[in-house]
Short mmCIF file of C-alpha atoms in Angstrom, two decimals:
data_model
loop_
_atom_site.label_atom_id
_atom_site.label_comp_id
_atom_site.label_asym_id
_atom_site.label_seq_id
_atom_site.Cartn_x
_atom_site.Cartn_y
_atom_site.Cartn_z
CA UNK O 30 0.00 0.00 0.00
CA UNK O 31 3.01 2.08 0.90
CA UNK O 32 4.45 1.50 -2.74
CA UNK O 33 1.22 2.38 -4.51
CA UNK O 34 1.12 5.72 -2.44
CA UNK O 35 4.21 6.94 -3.48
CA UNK O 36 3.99 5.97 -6.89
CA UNK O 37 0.75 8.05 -7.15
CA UNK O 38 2.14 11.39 -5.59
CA UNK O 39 5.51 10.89 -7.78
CA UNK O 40 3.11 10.64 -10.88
CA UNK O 41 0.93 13.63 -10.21
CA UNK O 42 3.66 15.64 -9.07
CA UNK O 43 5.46 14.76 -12.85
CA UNK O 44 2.07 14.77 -14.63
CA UNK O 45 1.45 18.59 -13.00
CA UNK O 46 5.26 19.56 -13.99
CA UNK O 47 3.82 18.74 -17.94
CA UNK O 48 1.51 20.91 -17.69
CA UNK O 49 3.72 24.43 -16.61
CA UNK O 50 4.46 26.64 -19.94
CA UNK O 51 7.72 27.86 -19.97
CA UNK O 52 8.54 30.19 -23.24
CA UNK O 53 12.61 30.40 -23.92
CA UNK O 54 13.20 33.81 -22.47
CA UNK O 55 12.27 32.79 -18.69
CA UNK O 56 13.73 29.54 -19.66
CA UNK O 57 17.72 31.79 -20.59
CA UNK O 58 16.67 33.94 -17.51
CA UNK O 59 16.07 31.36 -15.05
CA UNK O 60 16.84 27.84 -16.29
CA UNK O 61 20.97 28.82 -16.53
CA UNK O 62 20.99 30.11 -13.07
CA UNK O 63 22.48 26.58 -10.85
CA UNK O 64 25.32 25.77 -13.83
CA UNK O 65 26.31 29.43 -14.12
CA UNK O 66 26.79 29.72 -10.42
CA UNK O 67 28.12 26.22 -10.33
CA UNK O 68 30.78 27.63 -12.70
CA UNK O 69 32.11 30.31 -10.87
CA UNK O 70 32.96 28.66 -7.62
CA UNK O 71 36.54 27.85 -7.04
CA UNK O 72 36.30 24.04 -6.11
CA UNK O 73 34.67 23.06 -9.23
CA UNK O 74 37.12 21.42 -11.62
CA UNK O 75 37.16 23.14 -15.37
CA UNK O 76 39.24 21.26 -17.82
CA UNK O 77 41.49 22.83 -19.91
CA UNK O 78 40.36 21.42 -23.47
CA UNK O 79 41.88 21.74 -26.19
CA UNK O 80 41.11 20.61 -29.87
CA UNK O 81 42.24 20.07 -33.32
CA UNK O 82 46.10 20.94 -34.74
CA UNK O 83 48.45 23.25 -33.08
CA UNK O 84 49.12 25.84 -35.30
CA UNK O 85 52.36 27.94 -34.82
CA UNK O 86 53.19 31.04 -36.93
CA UNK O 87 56.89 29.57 -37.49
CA UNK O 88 55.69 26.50 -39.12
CA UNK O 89 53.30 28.57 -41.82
CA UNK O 90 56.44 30.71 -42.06
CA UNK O 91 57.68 27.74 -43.87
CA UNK O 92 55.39 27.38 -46.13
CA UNK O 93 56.05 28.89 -49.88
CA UNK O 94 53.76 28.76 -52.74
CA UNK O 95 54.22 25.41 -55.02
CA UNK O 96 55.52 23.31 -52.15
CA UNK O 97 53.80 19.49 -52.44
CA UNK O 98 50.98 18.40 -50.55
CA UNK O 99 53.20 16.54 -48.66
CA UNK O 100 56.46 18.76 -47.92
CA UNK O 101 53.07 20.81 -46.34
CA UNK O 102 52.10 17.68 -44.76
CA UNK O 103 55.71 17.55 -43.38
CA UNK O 104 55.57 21.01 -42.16
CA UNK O 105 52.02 21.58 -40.84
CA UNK O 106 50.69 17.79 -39.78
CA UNK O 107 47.53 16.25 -41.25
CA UNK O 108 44.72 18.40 -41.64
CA UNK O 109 42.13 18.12 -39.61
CA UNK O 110 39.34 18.94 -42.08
CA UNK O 111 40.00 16.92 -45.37
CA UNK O 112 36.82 16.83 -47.50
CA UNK O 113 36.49 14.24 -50.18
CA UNK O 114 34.26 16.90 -52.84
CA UNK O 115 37.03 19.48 -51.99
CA UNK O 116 40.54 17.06 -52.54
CA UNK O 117 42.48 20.54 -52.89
CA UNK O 118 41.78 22.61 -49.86
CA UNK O 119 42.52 21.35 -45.89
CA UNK O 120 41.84 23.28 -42.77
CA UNK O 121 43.21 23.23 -39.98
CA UNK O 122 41.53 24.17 -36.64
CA UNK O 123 42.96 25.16 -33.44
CA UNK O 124 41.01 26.21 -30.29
CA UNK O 125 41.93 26.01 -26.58
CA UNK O 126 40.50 27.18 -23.14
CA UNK O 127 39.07 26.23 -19.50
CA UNK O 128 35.69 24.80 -19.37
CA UNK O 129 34.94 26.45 -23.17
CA UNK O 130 36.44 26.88 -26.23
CA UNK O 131 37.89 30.91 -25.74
CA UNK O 132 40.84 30.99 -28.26
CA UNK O 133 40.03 30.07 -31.65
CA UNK O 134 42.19 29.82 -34.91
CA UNK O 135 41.59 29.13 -38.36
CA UNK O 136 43.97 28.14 -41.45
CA UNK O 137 42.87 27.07 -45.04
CA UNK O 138 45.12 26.12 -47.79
CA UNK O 139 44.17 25.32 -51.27
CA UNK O 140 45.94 23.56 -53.53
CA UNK O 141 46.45 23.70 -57.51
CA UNK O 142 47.99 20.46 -59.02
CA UNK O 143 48.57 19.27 -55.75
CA UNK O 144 51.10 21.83 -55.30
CA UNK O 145 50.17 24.55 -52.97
CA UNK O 146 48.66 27.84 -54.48
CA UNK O 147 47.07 29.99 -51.63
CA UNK O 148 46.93 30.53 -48.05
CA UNK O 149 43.66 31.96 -46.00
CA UNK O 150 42.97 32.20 -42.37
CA UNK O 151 44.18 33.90 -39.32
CA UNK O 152 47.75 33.10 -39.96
CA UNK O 153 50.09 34.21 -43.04
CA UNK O 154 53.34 33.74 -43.69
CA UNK O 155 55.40 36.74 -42.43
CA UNK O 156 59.13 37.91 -44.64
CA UNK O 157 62.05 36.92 -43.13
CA UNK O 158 63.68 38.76 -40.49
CA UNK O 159 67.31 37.84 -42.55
CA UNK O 160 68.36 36.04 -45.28
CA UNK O 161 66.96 36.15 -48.69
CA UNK O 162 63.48 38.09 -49.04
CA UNK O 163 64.47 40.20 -45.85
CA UNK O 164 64.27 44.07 -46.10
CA UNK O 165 68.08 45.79 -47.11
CA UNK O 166 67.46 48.29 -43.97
CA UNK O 167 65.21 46.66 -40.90
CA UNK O 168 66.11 50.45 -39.54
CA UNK O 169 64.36 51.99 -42.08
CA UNK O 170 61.55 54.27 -41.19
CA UNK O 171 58.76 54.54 -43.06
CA UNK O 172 56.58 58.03 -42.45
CA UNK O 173 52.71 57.92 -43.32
CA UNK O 174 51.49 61.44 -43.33
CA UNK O 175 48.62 62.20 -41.38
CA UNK O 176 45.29 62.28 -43.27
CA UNK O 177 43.89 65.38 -44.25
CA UNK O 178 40.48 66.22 -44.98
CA UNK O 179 39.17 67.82 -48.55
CA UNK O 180 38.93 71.44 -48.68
CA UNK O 181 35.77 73.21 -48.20
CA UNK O 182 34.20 75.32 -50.37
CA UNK O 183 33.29 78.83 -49.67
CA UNK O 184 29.81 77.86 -49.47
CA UNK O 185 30.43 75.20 -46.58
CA UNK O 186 33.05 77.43 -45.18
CA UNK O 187 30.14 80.12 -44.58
CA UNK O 188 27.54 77.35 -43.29
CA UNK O 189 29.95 75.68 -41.01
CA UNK O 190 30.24 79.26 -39.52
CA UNK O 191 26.89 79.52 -39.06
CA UNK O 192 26.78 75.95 -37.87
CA UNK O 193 24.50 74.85 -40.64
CA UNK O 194 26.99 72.59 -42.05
CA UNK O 195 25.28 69.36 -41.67
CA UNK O 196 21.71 70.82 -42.00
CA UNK O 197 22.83 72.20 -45.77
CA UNK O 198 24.59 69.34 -46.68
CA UNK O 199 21.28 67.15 -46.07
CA UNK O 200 19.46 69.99 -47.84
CA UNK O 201 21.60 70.38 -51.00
CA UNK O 202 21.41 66.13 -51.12
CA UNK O 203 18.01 66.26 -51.21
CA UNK O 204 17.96 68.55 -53.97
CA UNK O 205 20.30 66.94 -55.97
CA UNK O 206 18.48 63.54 -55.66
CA UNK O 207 14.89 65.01 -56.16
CA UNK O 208 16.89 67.16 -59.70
CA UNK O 209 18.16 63.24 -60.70
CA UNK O 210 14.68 61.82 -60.67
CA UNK O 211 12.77 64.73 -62.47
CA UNK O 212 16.17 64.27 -65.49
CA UNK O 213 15.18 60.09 -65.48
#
């Protein structure tokens, strides 16, 4: 009798939970409460995960346009993303962090003739610091000049003094787009 008791309170009770209508915004307010908080407190283990190739900017240093799918393969490792409809492009993934995925990096390379033609992703191959390739002068300073704006004509001059600047510009736009449609 016991038995059949419980079993008939633990049914309601899950037969009224059915019933309750949650819609997703309470659900993101309230339902993410316990694992957030669980998160954040320092006895709960996070491990660090991490996924996919290591990428390091000296090894796609190495790699030069025309190399061989597998002097790349030599250099780089396998790819981790080798598609059988795409035989000439490979990417690699790399992404690290505690508990979630926080650093993420991408490289793509595509080859021609199974010879490598062109590099895409968050890495490229940087010149060399010596050697063949390398600047003649690493001293060398290069200026930029500062940007200047266009001049102003003596009509905005005299509205910008005014401060009607912005007010004629919109004005004179206005014109010139309601002069284009009566010409069409």
């Amino acid at each position: 009798m016991r038995k059949l008791l419980i079993s008939v309170a633990l049914t309601a009770s899950l037969g009224g939970c059915s019933s309750i209508d949650i819609d997703k915004d309470t659900w993101d307010l309230f339902g993410n409460v316990i694992p957030e908080s669980l998160e954040k407190l320092p006895f709960v283990y996070r491990p660090q995960i991490i996924q996919g190739n290591l990428i390091v900017q000296d090894n796609v240093n190495q790699l030069k346009p025309g190399m061989h799918k597998k002097q790349v393969e030599l250099i780089m490792g396998t790819a981790l993303l080798q598609d059988v409809f795409h035989n000439d492009r490979w990417d690699y993934y790399y992404g690290m962090g505690i508990g979630t995925i926080e650093l993420e990096k991408r490289l793509t390379l595509y080859f021609k003739d199974d010879k490598l033609a062109r590099i895409v992703g968050d890495y490229q191959p940087l010149p060399p610091i010596r050697g063949e390739g390398a600047p003649k002068d690493p001293k060398a300073i290069i200026s930029v000049p500062d940007w200047q704006p266009p001049p102003s004509s003596l009509f905005e001059k005299a509205m910008s003094t005014v401060n009607l600047g912005d007010e004629a510009k919109a004005v004179l736009k206005e014109q010139q787009t309601e002069a284009e449609k009566k010409t069409e």
